XYZ file of C-alpha atoms in Angstrom:
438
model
C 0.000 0.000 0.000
C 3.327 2.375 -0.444
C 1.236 4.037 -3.179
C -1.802 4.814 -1.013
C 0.082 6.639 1.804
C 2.427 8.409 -1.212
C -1.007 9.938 -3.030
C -1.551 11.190 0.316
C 1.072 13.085 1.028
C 1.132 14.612 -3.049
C -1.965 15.611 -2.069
C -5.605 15.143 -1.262
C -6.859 14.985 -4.634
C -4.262 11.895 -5.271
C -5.269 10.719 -1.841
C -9.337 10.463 -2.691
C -8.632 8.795 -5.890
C -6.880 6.431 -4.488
C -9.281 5.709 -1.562
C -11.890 5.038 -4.446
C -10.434 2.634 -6.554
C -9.244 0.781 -3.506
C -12.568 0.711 -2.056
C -13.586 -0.673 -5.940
C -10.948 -2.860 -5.606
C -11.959 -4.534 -2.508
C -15.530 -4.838 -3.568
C -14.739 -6.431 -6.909
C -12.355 -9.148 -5.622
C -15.305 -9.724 -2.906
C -17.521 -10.790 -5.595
C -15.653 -13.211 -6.688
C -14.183 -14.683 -3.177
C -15.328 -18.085 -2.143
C -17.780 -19.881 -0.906
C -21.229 -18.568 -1.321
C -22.949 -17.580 1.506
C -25.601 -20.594 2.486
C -22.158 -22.489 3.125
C -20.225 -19.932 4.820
C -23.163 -20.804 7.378
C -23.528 -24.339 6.615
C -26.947 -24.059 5.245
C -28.357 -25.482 2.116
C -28.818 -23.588 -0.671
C -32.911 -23.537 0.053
C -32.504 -22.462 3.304
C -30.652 -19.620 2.686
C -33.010 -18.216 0.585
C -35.422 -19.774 2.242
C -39.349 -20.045 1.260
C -41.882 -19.846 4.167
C -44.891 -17.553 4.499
C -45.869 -16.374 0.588
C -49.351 -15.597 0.330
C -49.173 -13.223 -1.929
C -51.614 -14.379 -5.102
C -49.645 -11.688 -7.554
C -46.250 -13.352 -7.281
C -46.665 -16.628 -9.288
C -43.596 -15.668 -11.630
C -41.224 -14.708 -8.498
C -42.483 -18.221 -7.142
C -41.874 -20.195 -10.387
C -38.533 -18.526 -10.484
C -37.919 -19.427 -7.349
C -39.216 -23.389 -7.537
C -36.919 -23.603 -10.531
C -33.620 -22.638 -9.481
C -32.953 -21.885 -5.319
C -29.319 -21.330 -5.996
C -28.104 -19.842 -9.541
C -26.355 -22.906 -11.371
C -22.558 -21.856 -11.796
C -21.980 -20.827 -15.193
C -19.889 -23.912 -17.187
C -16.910 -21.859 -16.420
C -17.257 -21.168 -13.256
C -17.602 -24.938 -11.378
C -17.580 -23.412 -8.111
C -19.926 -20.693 -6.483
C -18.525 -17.109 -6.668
C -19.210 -13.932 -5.174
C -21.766 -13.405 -7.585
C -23.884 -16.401 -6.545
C -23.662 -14.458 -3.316
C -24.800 -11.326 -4.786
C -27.605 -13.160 -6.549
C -28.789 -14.660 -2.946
C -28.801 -11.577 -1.159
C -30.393 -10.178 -4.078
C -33.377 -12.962 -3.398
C -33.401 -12.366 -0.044
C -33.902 -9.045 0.053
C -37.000 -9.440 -2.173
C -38.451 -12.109 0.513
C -39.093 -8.652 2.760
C -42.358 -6.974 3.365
C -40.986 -3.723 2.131
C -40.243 -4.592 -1.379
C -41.951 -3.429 -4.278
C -44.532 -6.192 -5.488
C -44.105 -4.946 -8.852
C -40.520 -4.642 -8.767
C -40.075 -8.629 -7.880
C -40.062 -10.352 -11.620
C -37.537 -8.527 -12.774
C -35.568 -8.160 -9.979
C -35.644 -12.221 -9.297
C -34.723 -12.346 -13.115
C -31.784 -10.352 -12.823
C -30.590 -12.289 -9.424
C -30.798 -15.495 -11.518
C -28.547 -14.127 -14.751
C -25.896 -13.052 -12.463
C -25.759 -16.128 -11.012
C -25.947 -18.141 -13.923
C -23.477 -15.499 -16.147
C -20.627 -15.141 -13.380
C -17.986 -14.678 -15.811
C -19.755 -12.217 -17.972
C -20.621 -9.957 -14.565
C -16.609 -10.586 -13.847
C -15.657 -9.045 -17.477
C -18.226 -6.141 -16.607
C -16.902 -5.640 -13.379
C -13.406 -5.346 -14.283
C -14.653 -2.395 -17.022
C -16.751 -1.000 -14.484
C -13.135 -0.643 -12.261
C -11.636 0.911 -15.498
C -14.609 3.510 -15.838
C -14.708 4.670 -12.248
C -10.780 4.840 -12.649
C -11.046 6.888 -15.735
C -14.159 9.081 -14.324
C -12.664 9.861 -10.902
C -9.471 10.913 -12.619
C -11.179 13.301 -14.749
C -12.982 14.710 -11.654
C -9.554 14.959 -9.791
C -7.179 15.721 -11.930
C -5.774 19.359 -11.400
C -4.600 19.441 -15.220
C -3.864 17.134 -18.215
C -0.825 16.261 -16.778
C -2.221 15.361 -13.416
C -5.242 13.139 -14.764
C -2.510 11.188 -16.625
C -0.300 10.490 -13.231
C -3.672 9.240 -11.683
C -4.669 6.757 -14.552
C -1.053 5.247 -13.799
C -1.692 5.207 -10.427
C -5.176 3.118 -11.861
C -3.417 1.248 -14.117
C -0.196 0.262 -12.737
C -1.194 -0.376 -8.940
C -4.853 -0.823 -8.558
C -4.781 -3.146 -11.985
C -2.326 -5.144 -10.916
C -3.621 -5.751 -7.844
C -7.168 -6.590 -9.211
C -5.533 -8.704 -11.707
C -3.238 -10.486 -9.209
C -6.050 -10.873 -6.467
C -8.233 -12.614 -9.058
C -5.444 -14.688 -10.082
C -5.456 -16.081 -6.688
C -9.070 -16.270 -6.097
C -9.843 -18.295 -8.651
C -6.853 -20.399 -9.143
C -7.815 -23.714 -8.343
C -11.846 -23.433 -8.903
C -11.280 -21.758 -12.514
C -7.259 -22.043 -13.650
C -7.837 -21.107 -17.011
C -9.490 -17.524 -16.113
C -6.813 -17.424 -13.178
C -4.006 -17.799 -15.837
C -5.574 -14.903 -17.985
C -5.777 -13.070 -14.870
C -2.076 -13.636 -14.101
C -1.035 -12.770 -17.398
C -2.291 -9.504 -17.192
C -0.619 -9.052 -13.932
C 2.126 -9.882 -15.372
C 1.967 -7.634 -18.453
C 0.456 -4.420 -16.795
C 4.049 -5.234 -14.541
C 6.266 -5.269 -17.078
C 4.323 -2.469 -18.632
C 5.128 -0.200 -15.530
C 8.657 -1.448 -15.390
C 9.196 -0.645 -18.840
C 7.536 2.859 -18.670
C 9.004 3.942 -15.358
C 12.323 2.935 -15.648
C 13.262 1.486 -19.097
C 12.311 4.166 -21.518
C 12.595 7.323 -19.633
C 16.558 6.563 -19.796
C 16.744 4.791 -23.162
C 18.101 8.184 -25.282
C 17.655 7.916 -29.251
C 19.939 10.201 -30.862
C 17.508 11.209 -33.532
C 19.258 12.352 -36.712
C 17.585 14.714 -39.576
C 18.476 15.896 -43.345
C 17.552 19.088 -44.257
C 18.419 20.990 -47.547
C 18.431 24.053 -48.678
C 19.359 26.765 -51.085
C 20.499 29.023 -48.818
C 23.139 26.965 -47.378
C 26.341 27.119 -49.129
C 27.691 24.459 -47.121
C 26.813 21.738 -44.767
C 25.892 22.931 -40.985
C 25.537 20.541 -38.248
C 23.551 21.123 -35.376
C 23.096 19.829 -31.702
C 19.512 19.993 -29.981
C 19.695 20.093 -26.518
C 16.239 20.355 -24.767
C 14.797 19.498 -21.497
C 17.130 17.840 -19.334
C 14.858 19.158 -16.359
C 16.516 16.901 -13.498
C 16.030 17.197 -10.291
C 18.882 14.605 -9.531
C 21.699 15.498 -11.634
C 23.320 11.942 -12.546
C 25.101 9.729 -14.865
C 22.020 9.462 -17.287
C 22.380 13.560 -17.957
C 26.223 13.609 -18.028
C 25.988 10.749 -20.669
C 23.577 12.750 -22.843
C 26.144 15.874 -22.522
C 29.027 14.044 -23.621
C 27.241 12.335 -26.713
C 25.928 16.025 -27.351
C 29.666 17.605 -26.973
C 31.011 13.995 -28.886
C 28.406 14.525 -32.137
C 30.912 17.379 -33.215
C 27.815 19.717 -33.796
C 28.929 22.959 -35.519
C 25.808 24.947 -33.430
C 24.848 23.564 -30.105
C 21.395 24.686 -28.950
C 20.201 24.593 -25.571
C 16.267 24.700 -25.955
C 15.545 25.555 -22.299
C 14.163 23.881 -18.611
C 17.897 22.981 -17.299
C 16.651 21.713 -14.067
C 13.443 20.577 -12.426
C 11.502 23.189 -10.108
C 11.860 21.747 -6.807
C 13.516 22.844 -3.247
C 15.945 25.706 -3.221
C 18.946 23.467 -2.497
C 18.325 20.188 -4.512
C 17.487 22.856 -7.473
C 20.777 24.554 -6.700
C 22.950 21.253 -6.640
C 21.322 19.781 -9.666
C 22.471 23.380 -11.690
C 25.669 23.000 -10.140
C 26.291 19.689 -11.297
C 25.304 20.403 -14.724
C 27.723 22.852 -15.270
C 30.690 21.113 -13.426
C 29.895 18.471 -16.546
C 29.974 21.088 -18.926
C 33.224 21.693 -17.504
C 34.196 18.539 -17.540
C 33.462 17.675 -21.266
C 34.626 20.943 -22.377
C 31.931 21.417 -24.301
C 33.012 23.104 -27.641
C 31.341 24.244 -30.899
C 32.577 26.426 -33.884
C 30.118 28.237 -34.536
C 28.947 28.685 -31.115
C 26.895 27.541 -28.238
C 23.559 29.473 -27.457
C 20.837 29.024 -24.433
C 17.417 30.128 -23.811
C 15.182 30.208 -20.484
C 12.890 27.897 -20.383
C 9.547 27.379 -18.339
C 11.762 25.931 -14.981
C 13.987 28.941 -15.492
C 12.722 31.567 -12.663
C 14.483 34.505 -11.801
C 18.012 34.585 -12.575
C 19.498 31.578 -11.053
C 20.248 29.562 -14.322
C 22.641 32.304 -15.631
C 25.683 31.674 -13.311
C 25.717 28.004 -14.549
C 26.875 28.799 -18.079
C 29.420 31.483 -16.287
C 32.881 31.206 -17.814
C 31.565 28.629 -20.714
C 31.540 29.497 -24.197
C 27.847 29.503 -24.334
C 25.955 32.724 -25.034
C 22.902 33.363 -23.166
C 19.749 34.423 -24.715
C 17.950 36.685 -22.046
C 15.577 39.017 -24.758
C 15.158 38.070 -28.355
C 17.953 38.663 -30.703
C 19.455 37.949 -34.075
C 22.752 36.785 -34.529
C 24.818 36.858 -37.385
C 26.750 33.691 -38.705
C 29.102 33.680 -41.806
C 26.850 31.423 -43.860
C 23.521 31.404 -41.505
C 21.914 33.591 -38.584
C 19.991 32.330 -36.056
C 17.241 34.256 -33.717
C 17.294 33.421 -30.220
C 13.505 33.631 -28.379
C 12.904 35.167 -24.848
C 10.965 32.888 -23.365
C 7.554 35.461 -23.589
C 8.412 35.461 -27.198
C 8.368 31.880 -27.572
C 5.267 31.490 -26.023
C 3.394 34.094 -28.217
C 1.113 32.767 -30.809
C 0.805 36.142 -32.749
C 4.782 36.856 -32.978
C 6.509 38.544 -36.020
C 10.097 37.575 -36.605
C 11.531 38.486 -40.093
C 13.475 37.127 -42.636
C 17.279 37.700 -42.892
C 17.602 37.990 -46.281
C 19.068 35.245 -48.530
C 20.975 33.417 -45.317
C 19.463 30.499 -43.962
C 17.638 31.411 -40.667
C 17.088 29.326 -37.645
C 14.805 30.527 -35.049
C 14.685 28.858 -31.896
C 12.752 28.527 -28.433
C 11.266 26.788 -25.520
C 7.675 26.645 -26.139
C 6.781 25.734 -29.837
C 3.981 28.512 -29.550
C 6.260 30.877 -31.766
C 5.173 28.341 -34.879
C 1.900 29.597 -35.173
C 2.968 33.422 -35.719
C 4.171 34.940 -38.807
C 7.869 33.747 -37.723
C 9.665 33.858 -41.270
C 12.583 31.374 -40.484
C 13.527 28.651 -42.509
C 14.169 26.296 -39.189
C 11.973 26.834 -36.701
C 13.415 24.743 -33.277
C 11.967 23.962 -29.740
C 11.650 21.955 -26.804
C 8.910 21.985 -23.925
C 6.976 19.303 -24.756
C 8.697 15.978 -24.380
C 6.550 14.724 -27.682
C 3.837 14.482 -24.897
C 6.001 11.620 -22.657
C 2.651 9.290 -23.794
C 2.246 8.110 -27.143
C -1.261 6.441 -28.628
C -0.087 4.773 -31.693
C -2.606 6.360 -34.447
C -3.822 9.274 -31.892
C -0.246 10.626 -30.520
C 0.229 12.773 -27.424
C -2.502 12.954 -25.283
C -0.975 16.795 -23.627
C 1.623 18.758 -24.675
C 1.811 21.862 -22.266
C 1.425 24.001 -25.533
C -1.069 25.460 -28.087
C 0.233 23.914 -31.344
C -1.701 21.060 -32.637
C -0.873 17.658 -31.215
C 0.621 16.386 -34.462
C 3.436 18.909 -34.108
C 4.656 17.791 -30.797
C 7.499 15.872 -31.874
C 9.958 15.474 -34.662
C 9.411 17.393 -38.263
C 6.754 19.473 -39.079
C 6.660 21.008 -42.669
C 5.113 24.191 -42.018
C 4.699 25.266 -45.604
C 6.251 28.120 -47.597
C 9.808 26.711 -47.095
C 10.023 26.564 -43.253
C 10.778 23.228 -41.361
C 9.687 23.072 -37.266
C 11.321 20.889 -35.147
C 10.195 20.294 -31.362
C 12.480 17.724 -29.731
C 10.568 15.044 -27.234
C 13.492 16.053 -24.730
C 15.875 14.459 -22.373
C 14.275 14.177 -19.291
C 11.045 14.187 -18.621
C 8.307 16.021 -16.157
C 8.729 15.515 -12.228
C 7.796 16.490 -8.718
C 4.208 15.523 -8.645
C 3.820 14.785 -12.427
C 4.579 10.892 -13.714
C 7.775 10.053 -14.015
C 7.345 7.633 -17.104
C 7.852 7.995 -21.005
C 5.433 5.516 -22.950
C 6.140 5.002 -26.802
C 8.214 8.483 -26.568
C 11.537 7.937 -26.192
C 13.944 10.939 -24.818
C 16.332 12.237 -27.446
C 19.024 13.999 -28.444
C 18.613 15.697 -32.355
C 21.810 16.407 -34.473
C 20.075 18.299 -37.966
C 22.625 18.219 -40.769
């Protein structure tokens, strides 16, 4: 239950929706515990339901129902009685009191008798009943896009698992074959966490893209750099430094959010470890490093870590000149502005670049339009995409190329790292990278 008391102290929202699905959790795997309840008491079956003192002339069907089947027959699945055979009873035996609607009896006998006879059919709904009051009470909950997604993992990874692994033992000697299914998918919604929590998030691509162009008299390489946003500063981030300083990049850009927005001092020791591996690498480019603030960046604490680098800090937009390019550098206000103007620089090839990929939908009259922010949406629906991306550009431009039309290219990077603190710490089908354009 680690993940119970940790939603509580994120905070109460977390805390609620976890209560919920636990208390679905716990009433689903008591439908289908064992035995049924006339022999938890050592009864027969007629005697728990029981048939004394009906005088009433207007329930013929209730008492035909009843005549024919006392106890629900198992389903041919299920050979022994299941929680729902105790639902069904309970159901019966709350029709046997004097309060109960008369005209309510038929079909509510005829229900009590399908769930009884249709156990694994009321299992199948019951387990998508879990996943809709997972999916609703996130939606409720969540603070923000990002937010509802942490609490469907919370859903998903420890609240499905458990289901799946409770019912796995529940029914593994009465029905093995639905308790193997059941373990499976334990198993798989498992290695499904594993693989999104701790395989992918550190599994860097170094994504590599062509572009041509007229304007370019010769070959330029460049080095994205976006998003490292750590909050522990450790051998995963100096590895994707070095392979950034080893790709030889003519340009390096750094696209923004150096370091995740946490405490004072573990936000001040992760910036100070990212420089001392800039130091250590030497990092080195001929045409120049640049850096822009990004969303993490508050105040003015992320400009001493470039101090005494070769990098060039980006504060307020600006245009720099190149011998066979220029590039534009974004404040981060200007990045984030859907209606800005940027013009052309003449015949030279011009790269504009940013944090938030915002900038793409103004007139921005670059021919390579860069940015970071929105680690490709850290979720991935194959055929839908990113379910958020923290931005206003359409979904389908949150990662990788984007021909924007009239000769200019935008590139958003999915990013290094990946959001923390209270968001989810997983990447799913959107693995962190590294871009060299050439």
């Amino acid at each position: 239950m680690l993940w119970y008391f940790h939603g509580l102290v994120i905070n109460v929202n977390t805390g609620l929706y976890n209560v919920i699905m636990t208390a679905s959790d716990v009433v689903l795997l008591s439908l289908v515990a064992r035995p049924s309840l006339g022999r938890n008491r050592g009864q027969k079956p007629e005697a728990a339901t029981g048939n004394r003192n009906r005088v009433a002339p207007t329930q013929d069907l209730s008492r035909g129902l009843r005549r024919r089947r006392l106890t629900p027959k198992p389903s041919f699945l299920f050979g022994g009685e299941t929680g729902f055979v105790n639902l069904s009873v309970m159901m019966r035996k709350l029709a046997d009191q004097a309060a109960f609607f008369n005209w309510l009896k038929p079909g509510w006998l005829g229900v009590a008798e399908i769930i009884g006879e249709n156990q694994l059919i009321y299992l199948i709904l019951g387990l998508v009943l879990l996943g809709l009051t997972g999916g609703v009470a996130a939606g409720l909950l969540g603070e923000n896009r990002f937010d509802i997604v942490r609490l469907l993992c919370d859903g998903l990874f420890w609240h499905g698992f458990a289901v799946m692994a409770g019912l796995a033992w529940l029914l593994w000697r009465r029905e093995p074959l639905v308790a193997r299914t059941c373990c499976l998918g334990a198993i798989m919604v498992a290695a499904l966490g594993i693989y999104a929590f701790r395989i992918e998030p550190y599994w860097l691509e170094i994504s590599r893209v062509q572009l041509k162009n007229d304007k370019l008299e010769q070959p330029v390489k460049i080095v994205v750099v976006a998003d490292l946003q750590s909050d522990v500063f450790g051998e995963y981030e100096r590895k994707s430094l070095r392979l950034a300083n080893d790709a030889k990049g003519d340009i390096i850009l750094f696209v923004g959010d150096y370091a995740q927005e946490s405490e004072h001092h573990v936000r001040d020791k992760s910036l100070q470890d990212f420089k001392a591996a800039l130091q250590e690498i030497n990092i080195r480019a001929p045409q120049g490093i640049y850096a822009v603030r990004g969303t993490l960046e508050t105040g003015s604490d992320w400009n001493p870590v470039f101090a005494g680098l070769p990098v060039r800090l980006v504060e307020q937009t600006e245009t720099i000149e190149r011998p066979n390019l220029c590039l534009t550098g974004l404040s981060l206000t200007d990045s984030e502005n859907t209606q800005l103007f940027i013009p052309d620089c003449g015949a030279k090839f011009h790269v504009v670049f940013g944090h938030v990929p915002n900038f793409a939908l103004g007139d921005v009259r670059g021919d390579l339009l860069v940015a970071g922010h929105t680690h490709g949406g850290q979720l991935r629906i194959p055929f839908i995409g990113p379910l958020a991306t923290a931005s206003e550009i359409p979904h389908q431009w949150g990662a990788g190329i984007t021909d924007l039309g009239n000769g200019r290219t935008l590139l958003v990077s999915r990013g290094i790292g990946m959001e923390l603190g209270d968001d989810p710490r997983f990447r799913f089908l959107c693995r962190p990278e590294m871009v060299n354009i050439e």
